[in-house]
């Protein structure tokens, strides 16, 4: 006969356990075994004594229990295996954990409220950051929000969204915490509907992190949950213990100001300074720059699409062989690849723009554009008229520079580009400030952008060699006798020792530079 047991008495010397527990927390975890198509399940269970233990459900069994087990419900469980509770990010301090098997029995039972609902074990900053504390244990914290930084996002992936906050705990000590992904959205949602009063936050199952000798907290990847001024006894009790002057939060305004995170587009250019095309030719390999530039030409002879492998997006060989995947590809797709000649006040460069940025600007997929183009022309290799939209358009571009030592050359690939008006205006102001500083008008810290002189001066650079004329869609300027008659190749030669790039002869630079650059400056002003 199986015996009912308290969680704190469980050990690995017997399999005959029956327990009555509440599922405090349940979450999906990576597949186990790794080749399973389904996630596994992790749980934290609690009994009427407040003892807690972790439980793991392998992927094959998790499929069966996914819609059966509910967070917060009470169950009688039996016939499970007991294993060691080791490794990092442990949600319970118990030395053992439960492993559910095919024969494990689970029956939901009445909730008599004898088992606590959340199972919080709040720790203060002094205890968490003590030298003898096990950093592999996930911790629960509660505190008054006293500081919140700006919301940041490294890419379009919402998981990269983050914000740094500071809580003041029960002992008035400071806790620095980094929140990621949906936890940032949770604070934003709260800020949209609340603007006054103290903000008390509970974060359960926080991860302790150490970097450069400093210890901080962050939400764990799967287990953590957060309560912001929620109607739970723990937050109510914490607020009741605050002094009257602490009931008016010092961060409400900054919370509201941070409530709208930057869009993925804004995040792509966030905290980047403005560089110039001339910087490309002095860069180390894989350096990335952000520039503000016009499009002078679309280089027709480079084509505008390629057949790619659906799996790795690499260009296919003529026989539909993918060199990266090392196999023949039976199903391919088309992707944009367009080379543009761009111009800023320091010079010109050929940059390569790929699928997503071209589609975002033209507003049509490469497949649809090919269909449309075939209906209007006989030669599919002819450049569609839609590409004329690039000519004369100003963009903010994030460009990666690749260098090759063996042939002394460069190539420039656009990682992100946009014609967004607000971002262009932002970088125009940067250009004005940069020019004003160069001319000694003021420092960047105290410059009055409204007072910057509209006349931007750009020194004329003499070029030493001449390139051949490229057949391309070209932007012409009314004050020039001719448009650009040549361009640097995709693999542009390194600059000469005197810092001047070998791109145009003296006469050609004068022809292109003065009129085109004047247009560029006028647009920035």
Short mmCIF file of C-alpha atoms in Angstrom, two decimals:
data_model
loop_
_atom_site.label_atom_id
_atom_site.label_comp_id
_atom_site.label_asym_id
_atom_site.label_seq_id
_atom_site.Cartn_x
_atom_site.Cartn_y
_atom_site.Cartn_z
CA UNK A 1 0.00 0.00 0.00
CA UNK A 2 1.33 3.43 -0.93
CA UNK A 3 1.89 5.91 1.85
CA UNK A 4 1.09 9.61 1.84
CA UNK A 5 4.14 11.67 2.57
CA UNK A 6 5.29 15.19 3.12
CA UNK A 7 7.47 16.66 0.35
CA UNK A 8 10.40 17.31 2.69
CA UNK A 9 10.69 13.57 3.41
CA UNK A 10 11.01 12.44 -0.23
CA UNK A 11 14.24 10.63 -1.12
CA UNK A 12 15.53 8.31 -3.85
CA UNK A 13 15.52 5.06 -1.87
CA UNK A 14 11.84 4.32 -2.52
CA UNK A 15 9.29 4.64 -5.33
CA UNK A 16 6.19 4.30 -3.17
CA UNK A 17 5.12 7.93 -2.77
CA UNK A 18 1.70 9.56 -2.81
CA UNK A 19 1.50 13.32 -2.26
CA UNK A 20 -1.18 15.99 -2.23
CA UNK A 21 0.25 19.18 -3.77
CA UNK A 22 -0.60 22.42 -5.47
CA UNK A 23 1.03 23.21 -8.82
CA UNK A 24 2.54 26.59 -7.92
CA UNK A 25 4.16 27.07 -11.30
CA UNK A 26 4.24 25.14 -14.58
CA UNK A 27 6.08 26.03 -17.77
CA UNK A 28 7.19 24.58 -21.08
CA UNK A 29 10.88 23.73 -21.32
CA UNK A 30 13.16 22.60 -24.20
CA UNK A 31 12.43 19.11 -25.61
CA UNK A 32 13.75 16.10 -23.75
CA UNK A 33 15.00 13.96 -25.42
CA UNK A 34 16.45 16.67 -27.66
CA UNK A 35 15.16 15.11 -30.89
CA UNK A 36 11.55 15.21 -29.68
CA UNK A 37 9.19 17.49 -31.65
CA UNK A 38 7.41 18.52 -28.43
CA UNK A 39 8.51 20.57 -25.40
CA UNK A 40 8.96 19.04 -21.96
CA UNK A 41 7.27 20.38 -18.82
CA UNK A 42 8.73 21.72 -15.57
CA UNK A 43 6.76 22.34 -12.37
CA UNK A 44 7.12 23.56 -8.81
CA UNK A 45 4.89 21.64 -6.38
CA UNK A 46 3.99 22.66 -2.82
CA UNK A 47 2.31 20.75 0.02
CA UNK A 48 0.35 21.96 3.06
CA UNK A 49 3.55 22.42 5.08
CA UNK A 50 4.89 24.87 2.53
CA UNK A 51 7.61 22.47 1.36
CA UNK A 52 8.40 22.68 -2.34
CA UNK A 53 9.91 20.33 -4.90
CA UNK A 54 10.59 20.50 -8.65
CA UNK A 55 9.02 18.04 -11.08
CA UNK A 56 10.03 17.21 -14.65
CA UNK A 57 7.89 15.67 -17.40
CA UNK A 58 9.68 14.34 -20.49
CA UNK A 59 8.37 15.38 -23.89
CA UNK A 60 6.56 12.07 -24.73
CA UNK A 61 4.57 12.26 -21.48
CA UNK A 62 4.22 16.06 -21.55
CA UNK A 63 2.02 15.82 -24.66
CA UNK A 64 -0.51 13.82 -22.65
CA UNK A 65 -0.42 16.13 -19.61
CA UNK A 66 -0.16 19.50 -21.36
CA UNK A 67 -3.90 20.17 -21.20
CA UNK A 68 -4.51 18.29 -17.96
CA UNK A 69 -2.25 20.00 -15.44
CA UNK A 70 -3.28 23.54 -14.51
CA UNK A 71 -1.27 26.10 -12.62
CA UNK A 72 -2.82 26.76 -9.21
CA UNK A 73 -4.82 23.51 -9.04
CA UNK A 74 -4.40 20.81 -6.36
CA UNK A 75 -3.65 17.17 -7.24
CA UNK A 76 -2.93 13.81 -5.67
CA UNK A 77 0.14 12.36 -7.41
CA UNK A 78 1.77 8.93 -7.19
CA UNK A 79 4.06 6.45 -8.99
CA UNK A 80 6.79 8.83 -10.05
CA UNK A 81 10.54 8.42 -10.10
CA UNK A 82 12.86 10.42 -7.82
CA UNK A 83 16.08 11.94 -9.11
CA UNK A 84 18.77 14.36 -7.98
CA UNK A 85 17.92 18.08 -8.14
CA UNK A 86 21.20 19.44 -9.47
CA UNK A 87 22.40 21.89 -12.06
CA UNK A 88 21.67 25.58 -12.55
CA UNK A 89 18.47 27.63 -12.28
CA UNK A 90 16.80 25.40 -9.69
CA UNK A 91 13.37 26.67 -8.66
CA UNK A 92 13.35 24.73 -5.36
CA UNK A 93 16.06 23.99 -2.78
CA UNK A 94 14.97 20.38 -2.26
CA UNK A 95 17.80 17.91 -2.87
CA UNK A 96 15.59 15.72 -5.07
CA UNK A 97 13.13 16.23 -7.91
CA UNK A 98 10.24 14.18 -9.29
CA UNK A 99 10.40 12.61 -12.75
CA UNK A 100 7.01 11.71 -14.18
CA UNK A 101 6.76 8.40 -16.04
CA UNK A 102 4.23 6.57 -18.14
CA UNK A 103 2.74 4.91 -15.05
CA UNK A 104 2.56 8.15 -12.98
CA UNK A 105 -0.95 8.77 -11.68
CA UNK A 106 -2.41 12.27 -11.29
CA UNK A 107 -5.89 13.07 -9.96
CA UNK A 108 -7.26 16.56 -9.41
CA UNK A 109 -8.80 17.01 -5.97
CA UNK A 110 -10.76 19.65 -4.08
CA UNK A 111 -8.88 22.78 -3.06
CA UNK A 112 -9.36 23.10 0.69
CA UNK A 113 -7.10 26.20 0.82
CA UNK A 114 -4.72 24.36 3.16
CA UNK A 115 -1.88 24.79 0.64
CA UNK A 116 -0.54 28.29 -0.02
CA UNK A 117 -1.37 29.67 -3.43
CA UNK A 118 1.93 31.23 -4.59
CA UNK A 119 4.56 29.82 -2.27
CA UNK A 120 6.65 33.00 -2.12
CA UNK A 121 9.95 32.94 -0.20
CA UNK A 122 11.09 36.55 -0.33
CA UNK A 123 14.78 37.20 0.23
CA UNK A 124 16.48 40.52 0.89
CA UNK A 125 19.39 41.89 -1.12
CA UNK A 126 21.82 41.20 1.74
CA UNK A 127 20.90 37.49 1.75
CA UNK A 128 20.83 37.04 -2.03
CA UNK A 129 24.22 38.64 -2.56
CA UNK A 130 25.90 37.02 0.45
CA UNK A 131 29.11 35.14 -0.45
CA UNK A 132 27.74 31.81 0.79
CA UNK A 133 24.46 31.95 -1.13
CA UNK A 134 23.97 29.33 -3.88
CA UNK A 135 23.67 31.29 -7.12
CA UNK A 136 22.08 28.33 -8.91
CA UNK A 137 18.90 28.75 -6.83
CA UNK A 138 16.14 30.96 -8.29
CA UNK A 139 14.93 33.55 -5.77
CA UNK A 140 11.75 35.53 -5.02
CA UNK A 141 11.94 39.30 -4.42
CA UNK A 142 9.50 42.06 -3.54
CA UNK A 143 10.18 45.77 -3.52
CA UNK A 144 9.12 49.32 -4.28
CA UNK A 145 10.10 50.47 -7.78
CA UNK A 146 12.47 53.42 -7.37
CA UNK A 147 14.15 53.57 -10.77
CA UNK A 148 13.47 52.46 -14.33
CA UNK A 149 15.79 52.92 -17.29
CA UNK A 150 14.94 53.32 -20.96
CA UNK A 151 13.51 50.35 -22.81
CA UNK A 152 15.99 48.95 -25.34
CA UNK A 153 15.69 46.37 -28.10
CA UNK A 154 18.65 44.92 -29.98
CA UNK A 155 16.70 43.53 -32.94
CA UNK A 156 13.20 42.89 -34.27
CA UNK A 157 13.06 39.80 -32.06
CA UNK A 158 10.82 40.75 -29.09
CA UNK A 159 12.94 38.54 -26.84
CA UNK A 160 15.78 41.10 -27.10
CA UNK A 161 13.64 43.83 -25.54
CA UNK A 162 14.97 44.74 -22.09
CA UNK A 163 14.80 47.31 -19.32
CA UNK A 164 16.80 47.82 -16.12
CA UNK A 165 14.84 48.54 -12.95
CA UNK A 166 15.77 49.07 -9.31
CA UNK A 167 13.67 47.90 -6.38
CA UNK A 168 13.94 48.86 -2.72
CA UNK A 169 13.32 45.76 -0.60
CA UNK A 170 11.89 45.29 2.91
CA UNK A 171 15.19 46.40 4.48
CA UNK A 172 15.50 49.50 2.22
CA UNK A 173 18.33 47.85 0.28
CA UNK A 174 18.60 48.21 -3.50
CA UNK A 175 18.02 45.37 -5.98
CA UNK A 176 19.13 45.90 -9.59
CA UNK A 177 17.11 43.75 -11.99
CA UNK A 178 17.11 43.35 -15.78
CA UNK A 179 13.76 42.37 -17.27
CA UNK A 180 13.49 40.81 -20.73
CA UNK A 181 10.82 40.24 -23.39
CA UNK A 182 7.25 39.87 -22.08
CA UNK A 183 8.20 41.20 -18.64
CA UNK A 184 8.94 44.57 -20.27
CA UNK A 185 5.54 44.45 -21.99
CA UNK A 186 3.90 43.75 -18.62
CA UNK A 187 5.34 46.95 -17.14
CA UNK A 188 4.36 48.90 -20.26
CA UNK A 189 0.79 47.61 -20.01
CA UNK A 190 0.61 48.66 -16.36
CA UNK A 191 1.99 52.13 -17.16
CA UNK A 192 -0.69 52.73 -19.77
CA UNK A 193 -3.47 52.37 -17.20
CA UNK A 194 -1.83 53.72 -14.02
CA UNK A 195 0.03 56.97 -13.53
CA UNK A 196 -0.07 57.70 -9.79
CA UNK A 197 0.93 56.12 -6.51
CA UNK A 198 3.55 53.65 -5.39
CA UNK A 199 4.57 50.75 -7.65
CA UNK A 200 5.36 47.50 -5.84
CA UNK A 201 6.68 44.57 -7.86
CA UNK A 202 7.00 40.88 -7.01
CA UNK A 203 9.24 38.74 -9.20
CA UNK A 204 9.25 35.02 -8.49
CA UNK A 205 12.10 32.71 -9.55
CA UNK A 206 14.70 35.36 -10.42
CA UNK A 207 18.12 34.34 -11.67
CA UNK A 208 21.27 35.68 -9.98
CA UNK A 209 23.84 36.96 -12.45
CA UNK A 210 27.41 38.11 -11.89
CA UNK A 211 29.45 40.19 -14.32
CA UNK A 212 32.65 42.07 -13.64
CA UNK A 213 32.33 41.41 -9.93
CA UNK A 214 28.85 42.96 -9.75
CA UNK A 215 25.78 40.88 -8.95
CA UNK A 216 22.35 41.61 -10.37
CA UNK A 217 19.09 39.79 -10.97
CA UNK A 218 17.12 39.00 -14.10
CA UNK A 219 14.05 37.02 -14.97
CA UNK A 220 14.90 33.42 -15.82
CA UNK A 221 14.23 32.17 -19.32
CA UNK A 222 11.18 30.04 -18.50
CA UNK A 223 10.25 29.90 -14.81
CA UNK A 224 9.87 33.54 -13.71
CA UNK A 225 6.60 35.38 -13.22
CA UNK A 226 5.94 38.96 -12.14
CA UNK A 227 3.17 40.79 -10.29
CA UNK A 228 2.92 44.59 -10.59
CA UNK A 229 0.67 46.15 -7.88
CA UNK A 230 -1.41 42.99 -8.06
CA UNK A 231 -4.25 42.32 -5.63
CA UNK A 232 -2.40 39.68 -3.63
CA UNK A 233 -1.84 39.66 0.16
CA UNK A 234 1.95 39.97 -0.09
CA UNK A 235 1.82 43.26 -2.05
CA UNK A 236 -0.98 44.64 0.13
CA UNK A 237 1.06 43.90 3.27
CA UNK A 238 4.21 45.45 1.78
CA UNK A 239 2.39 48.69 0.91
CA UNK A 240 0.84 48.89 4.38
CA UNK A 241 4.35 48.92 5.87
CA UNK A 242 5.57 51.91 3.82
CA UNK A 243 5.95 55.42 5.22
CA UNK A 244 3.55 58.09 3.90
CA UNK A 245 6.31 59.77 1.87
CA UNK A 246 7.00 56.44 0.12
CA UNK A 247 3.47 56.11 -1.22
CA UNK A 248 4.20 58.58 -3.99
CA UNK A 249 6.52 56.76 -6.35
CA UNK A 250 9.51 58.75 -7.69
CA UNK A 251 9.44 56.85 -10.99
CA UNK A 252 5.88 57.24 -12.26
CA UNK A 253 6.83 59.87 -14.81
CA UNK A 254 9.86 57.96 -16.08
CA UNK A 255 7.73 54.82 -16.15
CA UNK A 256 5.25 56.56 -18.41
CA UNK A 257 8.01 58.03 -20.57
CA UNK A 258 9.51 54.56 -20.99
CA UNK A 259 6.16 52.91 -21.57
CA UNK A 260 6.37 53.06 -25.35
CA UNK A 261 9.38 50.97 -26.40
CA UNK A 262 11.21 51.81 -29.60
CA UNK A 263 9.95 50.10 -32.70
CA UNK A 264 12.17 47.47 -34.34
CA UNK A 265 13.11 50.10 -36.95
CA UNK A 266 14.11 52.65 -34.29
CA UNK A 267 15.97 49.96 -32.36
CA UNK A 268 18.04 49.09 -35.44
CA UNK A 269 19.54 52.60 -35.41
CA UNK A 270 19.33 53.27 -31.68
CA UNK A 271 22.46 54.76 -30.09
CA UNK A 272 24.40 54.85 -33.38
CA UNK A 273 26.46 57.91 -34.27
CA UNK A 274 26.62 59.27 -37.81
CA UNK A 275 29.60 58.29 -39.95
CA UNK A 276 30.50 59.00 -43.57
CA UNK A 277 31.26 56.99 -46.69
CA UNK A 278 34.92 58.00 -46.45
CA UNK A 279 35.08 56.07 -43.14
CA UNK A 280 34.40 52.85 -45.09
CA UNK A 281 37.81 53.00 -46.73
CA UNK A 282 39.68 53.14 -43.43
CA UNK A 283 37.70 50.44 -41.62
CA UNK A 284 38.73 47.14 -40.13
CA UNK A 285 37.00 43.99 -41.31
CA UNK A 286 33.35 43.59 -40.23
CA UNK A 287 33.07 47.17 -38.99
CA UNK A 288 29.54 48.58 -39.13
CA UNK A 289 28.67 52.24 -39.82
CA UNK A 290 25.48 54.27 -40.02
CA UNK A 291 25.40 56.93 -42.72
CA UNK A 292 22.98 59.36 -44.35
CA UNK A 293 23.21 59.24 -48.14
CA UNK A 294 21.47 59.76 -51.50
CA UNK A 295 21.08 57.08 -54.17
CA UNK A 296 22.75 58.17 -57.41
CA UNK A 297 22.39 55.00 -59.48
CA UNK A 298 20.98 51.51 -59.57
CA UNK A 299 23.69 49.40 -61.16
CA UNK A 300 21.74 47.47 -63.78
CA UNK A 301 24.53 45.18 -64.86
CA UNK A 302 24.60 43.61 -61.38
CA UNK A 303 21.05 42.28 -61.77
CA UNK A 304 18.30 42.60 -59.19
CA UNK A 305 17.46 39.10 -57.92
CA UNK A 306 18.97 35.66 -57.48
CA UNK A 307 17.80 32.08 -57.01
CA UNK A 308 18.42 31.05 -53.43
CA UNK A 309 18.29 28.00 -51.22
CA UNK A 310 15.15 28.08 -49.08
CA UNK A 311 17.04 26.70 -46.10
CA UNK A 312 20.15 28.89 -45.89
CA UNK A 313 19.23 31.76 -48.32
CA UNK A 314 22.54 31.36 -50.15
CA UNK A 315 22.80 31.83 -53.92
CA UNK A 316 22.46 28.60 -55.88
CA UNK A 317 24.86 27.42 -58.55
CA UNK A 318 23.47 27.14 -62.11
CA UNK A 319 22.71 23.45 -61.57
CA UNK A 320 20.72 24.34 -58.40
CA UNK A 321 23.51 23.12 -56.15
CA UNK A 322 23.86 24.84 -52.75
CA UNK A 323 27.51 25.04 -51.73
CA UNK A 324 26.69 25.84 -48.10
CA UNK A 325 24.25 22.95 -47.63
CA UNK A 326 26.40 20.80 -49.93
CA UNK A 327 23.44 19.32 -51.78
CA UNK A 328 21.17 19.73 -54.78
CA UNK A 329 18.15 21.89 -54.04
CA UNK A 330 14.81 20.70 -55.38
CA UNK A 331 12.84 23.77 -54.26
CA UNK A 332 14.29 27.28 -54.53
CA UNK A 333 13.02 30.81 -54.14
CA UNK A 334 13.93 34.26 -55.48
CA UNK A 335 15.41 37.05 -53.37
CA UNK A 336 16.25 40.67 -54.10
CA UNK A 337 19.89 41.65 -54.49
CA UNK A 338 20.37 45.22 -55.74
CA UNK A 339 23.55 47.26 -56.01
CA UNK A 340 23.21 51.01 -55.44
CA UNK A 341 25.70 53.82 -55.93
CA UNK A 342 25.23 56.15 -52.96
CA UNK A 343 26.57 59.63 -52.21
CA UNK A 344 27.17 61.69 -49.09
CA UNK A 345 29.28 64.80 -48.60
CA UNK A 346 32.49 62.73 -48.33
CA UNK A 347 32.22 60.63 -51.47
CA UNK A 348 30.51 57.69 -53.12
CA UNK A 349 30.34 53.92 -52.69
CA UNK A 350 28.59 50.93 -54.18
CA UNK A 351 26.51 49.10 -51.58
CA UNK A 352 24.56 45.85 -51.90
CA UNK A 353 21.00 45.75 -50.56
CA UNK A 354 19.18 42.47 -49.98
CA UNK A 355 15.67 41.11 -49.88
CA UNK A 356 13.79 42.59 -46.92
CA UNK A 357 15.01 46.18 -47.29
CA UNK A 358 14.30 46.26 -51.03
CA UNK A 359 10.83 44.78 -50.55
CA UNK A 360 10.06 47.22 -47.71
CA UNK A 361 10.94 50.21 -49.89
CA UNK A 362 9.33 49.05 -53.16
CA UNK A 363 6.27 47.60 -51.45
CA UNK A 364 6.25 44.44 -53.56
CA UNK A 365 7.83 41.01 -53.21
CA UNK A 366 10.44 39.85 -55.71
CA UNK A 367 8.13 37.09 -56.97
CA UNK A 368 5.27 39.52 -57.61
CA UNK A 369 7.60 42.02 -59.25
CA UNK A 370 8.93 39.36 -61.62
CA UNK A 371 5.37 38.47 -62.64
CA UNK A 372 4.50 42.13 -63.15
CA UNK A 373 7.72 42.75 -65.09
CA UNK A 374 7.17 39.80 -67.44
CA UNK A 375 3.84 41.24 -68.49
CA UNK A 376 5.48 44.51 -69.61
CA UNK A 377 8.83 43.51 -71.14
CA UNK A 378 10.29 40.72 -73.19
CA UNK A 379 13.64 40.57 -71.37
CA UNK A 380 13.35 39.49 -67.74
CA UNK A 381 16.93 40.67 -67.08
CA UNK A 382 15.96 44.26 -67.88
CA UNK A 383 15.62 46.38 -64.72
CA UNK A 384 11.96 47.08 -63.78
CA UNK A 385 10.87 50.71 -63.82
CA UNK A 386 9.96 50.47 -60.13
CA UNK A 387 13.67 50.74 -59.28
CA UNK A 388 13.62 54.36 -60.46
CA UNK A 389 12.06 55.12 -57.08
CA UNK A 390 15.51 54.71 -55.54
CA UNK A 391 17.00 57.54 -57.60
CA UNK A 392 17.48 60.72 -55.59
CA UNK A 393 16.01 59.16 -52.46
CA UNK A 394 17.76 59.83 -49.17
CA UNK A 395 18.25 56.88 -46.80
CA UNK A 396 19.68 56.14 -43.40
CA UNK A 397 21.81 53.04 -43.97
CA UNK A 398 23.57 50.66 -41.61
CA UNK A 399 26.47 49.27 -43.65
CA UNK A 400 28.86 46.41 -42.87
CA UNK A 401 32.35 46.72 -44.33
CA UNK A 402 34.18 43.58 -45.41
CA UNK A 403 37.86 43.74 -46.24
CA UNK A 404 40.07 41.33 -48.16
CA UNK A 405 43.80 41.42 -47.48
CA UNK A 406 44.78 39.17 -50.36
CA UNK A 407 43.48 41.53 -53.07
CA UNK A 408 43.43 44.78 -51.05
CA UNK A 409 39.69 45.39 -51.54
CA UNK A 410 36.45 46.27 -49.79
CA UNK A 411 32.79 45.30 -50.13
CA UNK A 412 29.83 47.06 -48.51
CA UNK A 413 26.64 45.27 -47.49
CA UNK A 414 23.56 47.06 -46.18
CA UNK A 415 22.31 45.46 -42.95
CA UNK A 416 19.36 47.88 -42.63
CA UNK A 417 18.11 50.88 -44.55
CA UNK A 418 15.14 53.19 -44.21
CA UNK A 419 13.64 56.31 -45.73
CA UNK A 420 11.62 56.96 -42.56
CA UNK A 421 11.15 60.72 -42.22
CA UNK A 422 11.70 60.92 -38.46
CA UNK A 423 14.92 58.92 -38.55
CA UNK A 424 16.23 60.93 -41.50
CA UNK A 425 15.51 64.16 -39.61
CA UNK A 426 17.30 62.79 -36.55
CA UNK A 427 20.44 62.01 -38.54
CA UNK A 428 20.22 65.32 -40.39
CA UNK A 429 20.49 67.03 -37.01
CA UNK A 430 23.48 64.84 -36.23
CA UNK A 431 25.06 65.92 -39.53
CA UNK A 432 24.54 69.59 -38.70
CA UNK A 433 25.96 69.14 -35.22
CA UNK A 434 28.95 67.23 -36.57
CA UNK A 435 29.65 69.92 -39.15
CA UNK A 436 29.27 72.70 -36.59
CA UNK A 437 31.76 71.01 -34.28
CA UNK A 438 34.21 70.55 -37.15
CA UNK A 439 34.01 74.24 -37.92
CA UNK A 440 34.56 75.18 -34.27
CA UNK A 441 31.12 76.70 -33.73
CA UNK A 442 30.36 74.74 -30.57
CA UNK A 443 30.75 71.41 -28.80
CA UNK A 444 28.34 68.52 -29.26
CA UNK A 445 27.34 68.76 -25.61
CA UNK A 446 26.05 72.33 -25.76
CA UNK A 447 25.29 72.90 -29.41
CA UNK A 448 22.10 74.73 -30.30
CA UNK A 449 20.83 72.85 -33.34
CA UNK A 450 18.48 75.68 -34.26
CA UNK A 451 21.41 78.05 -34.52
CA UNK A 452 23.55 75.95 -36.85
CA UNK A 453 24.48 77.76 -40.03
CA UNK A 454 22.70 76.33 -43.03
CA UNK A 455 25.82 76.45 -45.17
CA UNK A 456 27.60 73.12 -44.80
CA UNK A 457 31.09 73.17 -46.22
CA UNK A 458 32.66 70.00 -47.58
CA UNK A 459 36.26 69.94 -48.73
CA UNK A 460 36.79 68.78 -52.31
CA UNK A 461 38.78 65.56 -52.41
CA UNK A 462 41.07 64.88 -55.36
CA UNK A 463 40.94 61.35 -56.76
CA UNK A 464 43.83 59.67 -58.46
CA UNK A 465 42.47 57.00 -60.78
CA UNK A 466 39.57 56.64 -63.17
CA UNK A 467 37.11 53.77 -63.30
CA UNK A 468 35.21 52.68 -66.35
CA UNK A 469 31.65 53.76 -66.95
CA UNK A 470 28.98 51.44 -65.53
CA UNK A 471 25.68 50.87 -67.26
CA UNK A 472 23.13 51.87 -64.64
CA UNK A 473 19.91 53.66 -63.83
CA UNK A 474 21.25 57.08 -62.97
CA UNK A 475 20.18 60.17 -61.06
CA UNK A 476 20.87 63.38 -62.98
CA UNK A 477 21.23 66.85 -61.47
CA UNK A 478 19.96 69.92 -63.30
CA UNK A 479 23.02 71.96 -62.44
CA UNK A 480 25.41 69.33 -63.82
CA UNK A 481 26.24 68.93 -67.48
CA UNK A 482 26.44 65.19 -67.01
CA UNK A 483 25.50 62.68 -64.33
CA UNK A 484 28.00 60.36 -62.68
CA UNK A 485 30.04 58.78 -65.38
CA UNK A 486 31.70 56.09 -63.29
CA UNK A 487 31.68 54.36 -59.92
CA UNK A 488 33.84 52.25 -57.68
CA UNK A 489 33.40 48.54 -58.21
CA UNK A 490 31.84 46.35 -55.55
CA UNK A 491 35.32 45.26 -54.50
CA UNK A 492 36.70 48.78 -54.21
CA UNK A 493 40.46 49.20 -53.84
CA UNK A 494 41.80 50.38 -50.51
CA UNK A 495 42.62 54.08 -50.18
CA UNK A 496 46.06 55.31 -51.11
CA UNK A 497 48.51 56.07 -48.34
CA UNK A 498 47.52 59.73 -48.37
CA UNK A 499 43.98 58.76 -47.33
CA UNK A 500 42.38 59.59 -50.71
CA UNK A 501 40.36 56.73 -52.21
CA UNK A 502 41.15 55.76 -55.78
CA UNK A 503 37.70 56.27 -57.16
CA UNK A 504 37.51 59.11 -59.70
CA UNK A 505 39.98 61.17 -61.66
CA UNK A 506 40.23 64.89 -60.78
CA UNK A 507 37.98 65.98 -63.60
CA UNK A 508 35.36 63.33 -62.92
CA UNK A 509 35.23 64.16 -59.22
CA UNK A 510 34.67 67.78 -60.00
CA UNK A 511 31.88 66.92 -62.44
CA UNK A 512 30.05 64.66 -60.02
CA UNK A 513 30.99 66.12 -56.70
CA UNK A 514 30.11 69.80 -56.74
CA UNK A 515 26.55 69.65 -58.07
CA UNK A 516 25.59 66.38 -56.42
CA UNK A 517 27.09 67.28 -53.08
CA UNK A 518 25.39 70.66 -53.13
CA UNK A 519 22.09 68.81 -53.56
CA UNK A 520 23.03 66.60 -50.64
CA UNK A 521 23.83 69.55 -48.40
CA UNK A 522 20.73 71.47 -49.39
CA UNK A 523 18.61 68.44 -48.49
CA UNK A 524 20.27 68.09 -45.09
CA UNK A 525 19.72 71.75 -44.33
#
